[in-house]
Tab-separated table of C-alpha atoms and ligand atoms in Angstrom:
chain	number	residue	atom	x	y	z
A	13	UNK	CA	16.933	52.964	12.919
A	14	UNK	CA	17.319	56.378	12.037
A	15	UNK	CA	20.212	57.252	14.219
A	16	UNK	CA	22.022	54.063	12.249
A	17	UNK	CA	20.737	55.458	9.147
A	18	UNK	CA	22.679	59.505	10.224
A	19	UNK	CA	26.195	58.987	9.751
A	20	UNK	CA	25.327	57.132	6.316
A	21	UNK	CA	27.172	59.878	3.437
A	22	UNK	CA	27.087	62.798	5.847
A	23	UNK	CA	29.607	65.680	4.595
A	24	UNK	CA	31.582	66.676	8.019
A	25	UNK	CA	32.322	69.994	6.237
A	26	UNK	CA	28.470	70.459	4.972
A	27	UNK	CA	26.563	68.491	7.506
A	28	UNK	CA	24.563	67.900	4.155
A	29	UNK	CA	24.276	64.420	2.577
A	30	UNK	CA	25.566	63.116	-0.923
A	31	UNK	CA	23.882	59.997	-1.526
A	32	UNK	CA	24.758	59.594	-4.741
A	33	UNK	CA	22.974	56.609	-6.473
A	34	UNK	CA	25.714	53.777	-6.721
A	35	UNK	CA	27.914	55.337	-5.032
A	36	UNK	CA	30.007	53.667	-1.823
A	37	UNK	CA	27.159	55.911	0.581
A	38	UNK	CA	24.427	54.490	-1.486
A	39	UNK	CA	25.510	51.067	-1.362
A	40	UNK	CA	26.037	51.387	2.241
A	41	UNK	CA	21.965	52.644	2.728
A	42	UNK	CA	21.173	49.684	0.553
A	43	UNK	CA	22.732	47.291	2.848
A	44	UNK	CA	20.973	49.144	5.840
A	45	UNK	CA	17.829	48.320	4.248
A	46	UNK	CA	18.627	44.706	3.776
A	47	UNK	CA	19.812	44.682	7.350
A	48	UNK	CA	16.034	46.525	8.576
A	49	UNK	CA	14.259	44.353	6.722
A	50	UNK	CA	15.996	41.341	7.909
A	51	UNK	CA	15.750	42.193	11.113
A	52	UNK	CA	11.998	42.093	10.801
A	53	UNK	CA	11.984	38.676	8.716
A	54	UNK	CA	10.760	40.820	5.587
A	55	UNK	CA	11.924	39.272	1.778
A	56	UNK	CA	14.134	41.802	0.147
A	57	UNK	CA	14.196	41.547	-3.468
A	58	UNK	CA	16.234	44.211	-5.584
A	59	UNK	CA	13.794	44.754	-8.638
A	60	UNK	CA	15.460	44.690	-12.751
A	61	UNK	CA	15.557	48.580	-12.155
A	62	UNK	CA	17.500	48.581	-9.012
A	63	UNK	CA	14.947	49.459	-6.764
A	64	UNK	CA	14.921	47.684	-3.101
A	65	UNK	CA	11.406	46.342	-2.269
A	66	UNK	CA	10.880	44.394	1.339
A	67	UNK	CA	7.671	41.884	1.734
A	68	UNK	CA	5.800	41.023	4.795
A	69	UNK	CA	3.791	38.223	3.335
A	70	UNK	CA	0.634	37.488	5.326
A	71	UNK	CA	0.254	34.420	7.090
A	72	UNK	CA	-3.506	34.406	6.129
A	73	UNK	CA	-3.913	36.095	2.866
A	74	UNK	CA	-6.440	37.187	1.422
A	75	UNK	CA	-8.630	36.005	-2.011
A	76	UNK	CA	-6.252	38.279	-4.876
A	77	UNK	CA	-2.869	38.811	-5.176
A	78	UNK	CA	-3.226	42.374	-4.500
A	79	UNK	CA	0.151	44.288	-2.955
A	80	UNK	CA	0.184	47.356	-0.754
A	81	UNK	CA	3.478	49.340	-0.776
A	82	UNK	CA	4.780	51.837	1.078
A	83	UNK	CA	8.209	53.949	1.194
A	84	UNK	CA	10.012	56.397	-0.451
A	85	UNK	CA	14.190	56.856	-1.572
A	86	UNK	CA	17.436	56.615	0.080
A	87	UNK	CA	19.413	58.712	-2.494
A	88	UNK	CA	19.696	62.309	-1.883
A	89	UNK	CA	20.459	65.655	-3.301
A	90	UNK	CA	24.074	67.240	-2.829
A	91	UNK	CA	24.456	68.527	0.430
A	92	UNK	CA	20.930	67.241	0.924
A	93	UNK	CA	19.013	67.057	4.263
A	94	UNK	CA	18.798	63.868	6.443
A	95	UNK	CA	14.708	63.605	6.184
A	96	UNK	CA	14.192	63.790	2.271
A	97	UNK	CA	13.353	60.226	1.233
A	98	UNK	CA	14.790	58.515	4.267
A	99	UNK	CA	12.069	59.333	6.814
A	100	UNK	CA	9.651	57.655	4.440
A	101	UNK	CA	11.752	54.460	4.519
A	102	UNK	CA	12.372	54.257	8.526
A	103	UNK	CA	8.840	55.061	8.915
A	104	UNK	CA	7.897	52.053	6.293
A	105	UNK	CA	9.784	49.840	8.694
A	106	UNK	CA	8.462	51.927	11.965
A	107	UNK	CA	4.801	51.516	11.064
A	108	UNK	CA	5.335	47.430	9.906
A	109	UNK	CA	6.619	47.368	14.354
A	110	UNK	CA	3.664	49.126	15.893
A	111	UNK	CA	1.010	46.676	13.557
A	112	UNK	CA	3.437	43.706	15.046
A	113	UNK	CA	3.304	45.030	18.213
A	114	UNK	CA	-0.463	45.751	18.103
A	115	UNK	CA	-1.071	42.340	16.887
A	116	UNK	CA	-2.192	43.332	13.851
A	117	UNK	CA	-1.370	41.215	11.087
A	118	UNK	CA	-1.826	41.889	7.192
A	119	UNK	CA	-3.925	39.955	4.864
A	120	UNK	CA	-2.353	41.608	1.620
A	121	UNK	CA	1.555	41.696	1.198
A	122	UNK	CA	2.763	44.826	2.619
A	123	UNK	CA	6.287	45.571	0.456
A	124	UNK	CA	8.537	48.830	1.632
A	125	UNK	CA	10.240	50.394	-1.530
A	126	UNK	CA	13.281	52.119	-1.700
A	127	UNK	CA	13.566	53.403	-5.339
A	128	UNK	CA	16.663	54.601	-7.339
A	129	UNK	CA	18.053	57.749	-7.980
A	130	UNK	CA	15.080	59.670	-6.810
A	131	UNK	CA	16.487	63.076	-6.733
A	132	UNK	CA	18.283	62.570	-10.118
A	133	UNK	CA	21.826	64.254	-8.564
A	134	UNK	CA	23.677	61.506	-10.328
A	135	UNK	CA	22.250	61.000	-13.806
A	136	UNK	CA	20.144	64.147	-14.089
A	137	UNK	CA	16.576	62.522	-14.311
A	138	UNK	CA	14.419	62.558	-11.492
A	139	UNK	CA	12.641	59.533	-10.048
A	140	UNK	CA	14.378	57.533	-12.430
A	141	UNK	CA	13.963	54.216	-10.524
A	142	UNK	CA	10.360	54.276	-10.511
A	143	UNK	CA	10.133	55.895	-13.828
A	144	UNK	CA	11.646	52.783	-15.204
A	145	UNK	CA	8.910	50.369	-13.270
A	146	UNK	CA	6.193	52.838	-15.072
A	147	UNK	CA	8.014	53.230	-18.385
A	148	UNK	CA	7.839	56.949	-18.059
A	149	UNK	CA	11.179	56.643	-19.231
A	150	UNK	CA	12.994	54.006	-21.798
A	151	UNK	CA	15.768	51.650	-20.909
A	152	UNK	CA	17.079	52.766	-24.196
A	153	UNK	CA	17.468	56.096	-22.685
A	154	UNK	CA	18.384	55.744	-19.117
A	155	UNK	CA	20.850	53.331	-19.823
A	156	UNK	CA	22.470	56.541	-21.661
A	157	UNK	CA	22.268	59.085	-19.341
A	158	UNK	CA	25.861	60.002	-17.723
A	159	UNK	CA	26.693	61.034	-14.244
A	160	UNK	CA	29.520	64.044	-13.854
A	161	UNK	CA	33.052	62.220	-14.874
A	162	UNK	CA	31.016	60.733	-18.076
A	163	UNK	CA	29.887	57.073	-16.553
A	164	UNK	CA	26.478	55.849	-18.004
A	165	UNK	CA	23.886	54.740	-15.810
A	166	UNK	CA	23.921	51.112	-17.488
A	167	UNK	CA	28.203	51.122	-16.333
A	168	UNK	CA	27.434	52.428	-12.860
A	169	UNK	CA	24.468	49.560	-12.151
A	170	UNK	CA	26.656	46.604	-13.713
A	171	UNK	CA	29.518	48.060	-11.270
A	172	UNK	CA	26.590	47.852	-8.204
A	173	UNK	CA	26.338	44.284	-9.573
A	174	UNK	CA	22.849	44.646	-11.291
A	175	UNK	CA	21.922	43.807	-14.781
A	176	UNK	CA	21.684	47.046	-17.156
A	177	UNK	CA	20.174	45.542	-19.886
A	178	UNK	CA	17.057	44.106	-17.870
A	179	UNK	CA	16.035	47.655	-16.713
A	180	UNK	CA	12.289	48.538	-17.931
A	181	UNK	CA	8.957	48.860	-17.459
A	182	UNK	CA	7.564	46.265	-15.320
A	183	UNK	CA	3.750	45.396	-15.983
A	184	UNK	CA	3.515	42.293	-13.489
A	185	UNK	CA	4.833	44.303	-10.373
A	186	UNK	CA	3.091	47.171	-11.356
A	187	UNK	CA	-0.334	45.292	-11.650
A	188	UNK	CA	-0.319	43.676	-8.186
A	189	UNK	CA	-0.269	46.989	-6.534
A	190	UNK	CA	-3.307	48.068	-5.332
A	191	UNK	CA	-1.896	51.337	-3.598
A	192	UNK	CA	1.466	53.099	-2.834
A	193	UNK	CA	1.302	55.583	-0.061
A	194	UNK	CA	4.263	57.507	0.159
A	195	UNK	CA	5.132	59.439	3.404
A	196	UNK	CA	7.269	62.307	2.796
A	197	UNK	CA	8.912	65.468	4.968
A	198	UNK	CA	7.324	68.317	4.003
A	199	UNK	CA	9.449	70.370	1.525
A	200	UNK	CA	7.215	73.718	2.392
A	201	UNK	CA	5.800	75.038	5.492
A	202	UNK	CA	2.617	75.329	4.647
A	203	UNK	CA	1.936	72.479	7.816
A	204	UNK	CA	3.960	74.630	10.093
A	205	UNK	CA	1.098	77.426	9.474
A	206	UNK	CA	-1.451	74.646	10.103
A	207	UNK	CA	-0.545	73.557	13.637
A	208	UNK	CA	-1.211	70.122	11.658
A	209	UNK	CA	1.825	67.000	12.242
A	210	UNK	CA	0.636	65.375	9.541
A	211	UNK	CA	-1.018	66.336	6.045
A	212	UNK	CA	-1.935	64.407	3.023
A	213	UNK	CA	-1.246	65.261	-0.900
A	214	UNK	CA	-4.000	66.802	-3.234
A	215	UNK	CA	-1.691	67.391	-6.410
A	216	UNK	CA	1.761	67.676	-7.458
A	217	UNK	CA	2.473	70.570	-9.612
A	218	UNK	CA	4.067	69.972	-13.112
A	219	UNK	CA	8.010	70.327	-12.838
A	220	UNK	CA	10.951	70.053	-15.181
A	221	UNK	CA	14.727	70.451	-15.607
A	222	UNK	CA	15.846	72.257	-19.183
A	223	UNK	CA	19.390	71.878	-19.905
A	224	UNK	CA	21.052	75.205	-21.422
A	225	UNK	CA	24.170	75.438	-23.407
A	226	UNK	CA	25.596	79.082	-24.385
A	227	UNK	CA	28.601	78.903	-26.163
A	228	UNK	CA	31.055	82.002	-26.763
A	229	UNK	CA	34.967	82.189	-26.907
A	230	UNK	CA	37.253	81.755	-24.429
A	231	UNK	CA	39.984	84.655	-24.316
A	232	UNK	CA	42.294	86.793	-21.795
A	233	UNK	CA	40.573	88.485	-19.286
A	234	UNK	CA	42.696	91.344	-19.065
A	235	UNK	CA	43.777	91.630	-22.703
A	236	UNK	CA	40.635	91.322	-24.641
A	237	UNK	CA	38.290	94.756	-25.156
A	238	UNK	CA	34.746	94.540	-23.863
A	239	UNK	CA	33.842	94.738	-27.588
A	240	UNK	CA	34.793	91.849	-28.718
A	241	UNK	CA	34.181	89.389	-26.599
A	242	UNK	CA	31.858	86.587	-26.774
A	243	UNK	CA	31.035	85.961	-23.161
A	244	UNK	CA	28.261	83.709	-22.299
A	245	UNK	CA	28.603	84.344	-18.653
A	246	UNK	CA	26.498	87.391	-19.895
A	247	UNK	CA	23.415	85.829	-21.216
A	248	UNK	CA	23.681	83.636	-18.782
A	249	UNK	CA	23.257	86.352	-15.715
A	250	UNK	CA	20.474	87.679	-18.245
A	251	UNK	CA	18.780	84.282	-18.169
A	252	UNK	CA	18.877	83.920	-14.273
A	253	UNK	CA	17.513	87.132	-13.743
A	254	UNK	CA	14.634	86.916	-16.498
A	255	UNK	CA	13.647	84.122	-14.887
A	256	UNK	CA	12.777	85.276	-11.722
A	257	UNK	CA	10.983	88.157	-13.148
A	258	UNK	CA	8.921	85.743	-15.470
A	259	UNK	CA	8.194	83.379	-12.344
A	260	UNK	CA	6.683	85.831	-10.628
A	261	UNK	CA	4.523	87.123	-13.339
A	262	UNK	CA	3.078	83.631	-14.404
A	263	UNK	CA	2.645	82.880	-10.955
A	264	UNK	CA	4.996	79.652	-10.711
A	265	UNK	CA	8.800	78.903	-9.664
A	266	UNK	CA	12.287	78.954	-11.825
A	267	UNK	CA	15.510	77.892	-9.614
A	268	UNK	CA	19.133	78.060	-11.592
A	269	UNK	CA	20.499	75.963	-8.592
A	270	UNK	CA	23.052	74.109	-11.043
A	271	UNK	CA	25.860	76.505	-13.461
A	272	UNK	CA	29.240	75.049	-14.718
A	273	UNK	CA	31.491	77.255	-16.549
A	274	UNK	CA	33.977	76.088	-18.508
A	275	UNK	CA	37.238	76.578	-18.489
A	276	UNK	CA	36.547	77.645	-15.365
A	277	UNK	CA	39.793	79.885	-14.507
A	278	UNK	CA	39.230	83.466	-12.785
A	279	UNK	CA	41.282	85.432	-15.028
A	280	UNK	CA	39.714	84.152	-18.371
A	281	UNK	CA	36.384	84.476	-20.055
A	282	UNK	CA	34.253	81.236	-20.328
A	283	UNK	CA	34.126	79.270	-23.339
A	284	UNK	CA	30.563	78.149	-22.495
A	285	UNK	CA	28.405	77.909	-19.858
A	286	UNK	CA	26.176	75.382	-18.838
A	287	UNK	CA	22.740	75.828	-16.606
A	288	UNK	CA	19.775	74.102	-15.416
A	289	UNK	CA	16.777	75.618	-14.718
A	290	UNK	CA	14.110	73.875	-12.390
A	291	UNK	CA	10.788	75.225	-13.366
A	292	UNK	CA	7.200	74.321	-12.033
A	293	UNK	CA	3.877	75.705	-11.647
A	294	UNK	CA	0.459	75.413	-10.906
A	295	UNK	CA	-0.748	74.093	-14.048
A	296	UNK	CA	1.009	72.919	-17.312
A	297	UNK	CA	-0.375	75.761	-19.494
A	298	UNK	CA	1.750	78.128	-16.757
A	299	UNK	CA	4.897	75.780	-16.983
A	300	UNK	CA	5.227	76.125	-21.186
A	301	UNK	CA	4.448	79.796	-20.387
A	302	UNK	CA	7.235	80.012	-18.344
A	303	UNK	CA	9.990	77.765	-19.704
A	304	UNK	CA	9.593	79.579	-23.286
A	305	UNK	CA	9.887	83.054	-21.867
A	306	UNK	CA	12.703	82.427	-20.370
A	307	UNK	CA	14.607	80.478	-23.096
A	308	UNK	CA	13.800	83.498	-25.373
A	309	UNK	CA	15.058	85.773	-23.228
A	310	UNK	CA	18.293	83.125	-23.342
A	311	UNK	CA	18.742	83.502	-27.159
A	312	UNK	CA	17.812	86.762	-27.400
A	313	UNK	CA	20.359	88.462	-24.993
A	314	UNK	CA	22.785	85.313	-26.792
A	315	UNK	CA	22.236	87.103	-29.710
A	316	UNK	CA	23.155	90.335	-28.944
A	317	UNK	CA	26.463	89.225	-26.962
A	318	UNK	CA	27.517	86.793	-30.449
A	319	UNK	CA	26.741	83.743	-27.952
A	320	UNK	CA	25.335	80.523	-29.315
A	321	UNK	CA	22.303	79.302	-26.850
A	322	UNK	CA	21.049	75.830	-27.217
A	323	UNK	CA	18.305	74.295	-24.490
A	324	UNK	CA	16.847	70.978	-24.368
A	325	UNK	CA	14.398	69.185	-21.810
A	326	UNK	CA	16.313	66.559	-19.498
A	327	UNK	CA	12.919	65.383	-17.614
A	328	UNK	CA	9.145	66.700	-17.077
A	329	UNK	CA	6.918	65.243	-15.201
A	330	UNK	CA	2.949	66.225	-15.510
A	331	UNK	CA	0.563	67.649	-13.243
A	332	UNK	CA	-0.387	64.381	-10.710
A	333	UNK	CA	-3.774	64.853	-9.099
A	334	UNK	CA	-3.313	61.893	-6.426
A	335	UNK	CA	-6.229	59.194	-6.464
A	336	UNK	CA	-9.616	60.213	-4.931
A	337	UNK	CA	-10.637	57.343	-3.560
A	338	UNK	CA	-7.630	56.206	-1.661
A	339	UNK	CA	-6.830	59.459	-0.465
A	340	UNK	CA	-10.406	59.511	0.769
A	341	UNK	CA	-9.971	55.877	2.340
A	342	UNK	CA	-6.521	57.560	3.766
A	343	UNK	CA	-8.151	60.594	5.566
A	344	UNK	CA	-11.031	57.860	7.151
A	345	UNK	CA	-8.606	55.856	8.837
A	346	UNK	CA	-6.676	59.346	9.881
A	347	UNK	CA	-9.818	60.091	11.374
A	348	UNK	CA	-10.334	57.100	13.216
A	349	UNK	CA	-7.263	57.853	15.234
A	350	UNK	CA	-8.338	61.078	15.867
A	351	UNK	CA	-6.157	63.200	13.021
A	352	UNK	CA	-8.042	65.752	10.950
A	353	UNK	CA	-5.389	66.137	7.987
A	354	UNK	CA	-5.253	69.131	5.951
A	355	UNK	CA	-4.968	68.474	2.307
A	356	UNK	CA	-2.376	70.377	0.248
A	357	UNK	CA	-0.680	70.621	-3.093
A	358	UNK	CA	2.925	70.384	-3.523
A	359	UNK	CA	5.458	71.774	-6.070
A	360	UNK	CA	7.949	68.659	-4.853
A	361	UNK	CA	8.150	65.615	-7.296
A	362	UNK	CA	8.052	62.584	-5.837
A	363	UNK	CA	7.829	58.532	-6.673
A	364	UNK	CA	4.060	58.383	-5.702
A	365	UNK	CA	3.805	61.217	-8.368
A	366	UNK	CA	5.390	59.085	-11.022
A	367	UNK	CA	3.759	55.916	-9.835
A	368	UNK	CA	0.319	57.668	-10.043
A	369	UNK	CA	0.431	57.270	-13.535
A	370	UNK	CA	0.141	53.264	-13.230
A	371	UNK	CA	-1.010	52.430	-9.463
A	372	UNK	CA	-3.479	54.284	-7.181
A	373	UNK	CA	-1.005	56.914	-5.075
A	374	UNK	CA	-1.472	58.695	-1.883
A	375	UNK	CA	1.159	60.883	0.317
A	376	UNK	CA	1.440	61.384	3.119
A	377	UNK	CA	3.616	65.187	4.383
A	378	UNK	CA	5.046	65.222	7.357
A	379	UNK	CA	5.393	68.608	9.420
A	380	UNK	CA	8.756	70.559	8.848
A	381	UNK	CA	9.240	73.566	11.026
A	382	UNK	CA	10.998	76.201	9.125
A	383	UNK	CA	9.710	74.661	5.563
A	384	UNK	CA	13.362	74.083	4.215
A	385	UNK	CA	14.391	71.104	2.657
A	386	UNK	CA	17.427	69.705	-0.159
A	387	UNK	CA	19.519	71.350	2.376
A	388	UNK	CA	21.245	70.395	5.651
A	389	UNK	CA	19.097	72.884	7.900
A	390	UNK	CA	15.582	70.676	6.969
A	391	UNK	CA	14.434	69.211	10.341
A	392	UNK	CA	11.336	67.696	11.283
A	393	UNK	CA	10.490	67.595	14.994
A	394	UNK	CA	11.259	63.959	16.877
A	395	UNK	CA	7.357	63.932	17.809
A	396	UNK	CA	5.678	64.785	14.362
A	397	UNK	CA	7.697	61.726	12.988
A	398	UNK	CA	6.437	59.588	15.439
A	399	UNK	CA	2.570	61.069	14.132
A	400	UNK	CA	3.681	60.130	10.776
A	401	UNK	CA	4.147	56.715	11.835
A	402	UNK	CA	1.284	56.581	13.426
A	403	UNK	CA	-0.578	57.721	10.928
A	404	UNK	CA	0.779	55.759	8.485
A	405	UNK	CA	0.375	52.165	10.097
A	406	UNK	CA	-3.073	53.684	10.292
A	407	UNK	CA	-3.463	53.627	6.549
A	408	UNK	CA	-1.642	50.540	6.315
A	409	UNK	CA	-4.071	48.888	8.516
A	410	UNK	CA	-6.748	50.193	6.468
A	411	UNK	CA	-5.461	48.986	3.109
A	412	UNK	CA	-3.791	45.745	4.142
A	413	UNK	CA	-5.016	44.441	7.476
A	414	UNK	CA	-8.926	44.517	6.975
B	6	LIG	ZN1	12.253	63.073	-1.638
């Protein structure tokens, strides 16, 4: 599975991924998921959002019509690794084999998700597929949202084939699911420290993106005087730099890992610059803290260069503190197979984090080395996979087999 899964939107320059919701790779790891879950006999069903769902139905079921779901994403950030979102799908599909081959069979539907445009590199919201299923976010307002080269969201699913004006919240999918467990690479190495394969979530911290615009005056680079230019390259730099000093002090993380300048041309000065800052941290009251201190610092040194700043929020997602009870059922049946889990909080958003707001949530981390991720270097040894699969049809035996 996953070496079928490798050549999927691989860069040969990069090595990095660009899964790109909608896009020719994306549709190809959609029709990889069709073909796993075929395979296997599962029902796919693409849901009015666009996200991929795959049932085993039990032969016996249960009293209920309780669901149990497990997976993750298949999209992925530029130049993104190969384990971000996919190992949580392959190891969906992975831990569905060893309960078949362990004769195990469930009494509650077990359904593998792939959602849509997790990592928001397309349309600039994160976790927008299950965001929709939660109605974290409107179909009014995703149908809006524009990729790069100015196509909506609602033009690039009709193009897919889907139906952009049945995206939204979905209450009867939503109710039948009694628990998502997510299983996730690490994105930190706080495992690798651990001499732990496998860890489970606590919390996510409270993230965001903030969109900001500075605006100046294009002119000649080698004709105009230092005095009167308007550059917004300048409070731009300012606003990069501020922000690392204010992360620091508040205790909490600020990434500028997106800039476009426009014109764009080496031998002028910008009309206007656009950045995104990524900011999270331990607690909301930290995360306001933080994104205000740096946006003043953005109009202020605006101001003094004659540079017009404008900022908005493009997503924020709360603090998540995961669901007590199933994480505790989780770290039972990791301890009946022996695995004493260490239980950490993450400053990655994730699905399960969005879905905690409807459904009881659990993650599960899996151990990554050197702790880097949304980059072609992350890596997660062949053997601590195989422990997250483990322990995951552990859990899934736990939730949907007894
Ligand atoms: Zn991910």
């Amino acid at each position: 599975m996953w070496r079928s899964l490798l050549p999927v939107g691989r860069s040969d320059r990069t090595g990095g991924y660009r899964r790109f919701s909608f896009t020719p790779a994306d549709i190809e790891c959609r029709d990889w998921f069709r073909l796993e879950a075929a395979h296997r006999g599962l029902r796919v069903e693409t849901d009015r959002n666009g996200n991929l769902w795959a049932w085993w139905d039990p032969e016996r079921p249960a009293a209920g019509t309780g669901v149990v779901v497990t997976g993750s994403h298949l999209d992925s950030v530029p130049d993104g690794g190969a384990f971000d979102g996919p190992l949580g799908v392959v190891s969906a599909f992975a831990a569905t084999d060893l309960l078949v081959k362990a004769r195990v069979a469930p009494v509650r539907p077990i359904g593998v998700v792939a959602f849509a445009e997790e990592e928001g590199a397309r349309f600039g919201m994160a976790c927008l597929g299950s965001r929709l299923l939660t109605g974290a976010v409107t179909a009014e307002n995703a149908r809006a949202l524009t990729d790069a080269d100015g196509v909506t969201f609602a033009e690039a699913m009709a193009a897919a084939g889907l139906d952009p004006e049945a995206i939204g919240p979905d209450p009867d999918l939503l109710s039948r699911i009694e628990a998502f467990v997510e299983l996730h690479v690490e994105q930190g190495s706080a495992l690798a420290g651990m001499d732990a394969a496998v860890g489970v979530a606590e919390s996510i911290w409270p993230h965001g993106r903030w969109r900001i615009d500075f605006a100046g005056r294009a002119d000649h680079a080698g004709t105009t005087k230092l005095t009167d230019r308007r550059d917004p390259m300048l409070p731009y730099a300012a606003t990069v730099l501020a922000a690392r000093t204010v992360a620091t002090e508040v205790g909490s993380l600020a990434t500028f890992g997106r800039v476009a300048a426009q014109p764009g041309a080496a031998n002028a000065i910008s009309s206007a610059v656009s950045a995104w800052l990524d900011a999270r941290a331990p607690d909301e009251e930290r995360l306001k803290e933080l994104v205000s201190q740096v946006t003043a610092v953005a109009e202020l040194s605006g101001t003094s260069h004659g540079v017009t700043v404008t900022s908005r929020c493009e997503s924020l997602t709360p603090a998540v503190e995961f669901d007590l009870d199933l994480r505790d059922r989780v770290v039972a049946a990791l301890a009946e197979q022996g695995i004493d889990p260490p239980v950490l909080p993450t400053g990655a958003g994730h699905d399960a984090g969005v879905l905690a707001a409807a459904v009881p949530a659990a993650m599960l981390f899996v151990r990554n080395r050197t702790g880097v991720s949304h980059s072609p270097a992350e890596h997660a040894e062949p053997e601590d996979c195989e422990a997250g699969v483990i322990a995951l049809a552990a859990v899934l035996e736990e939730l949907a087999c007894r």
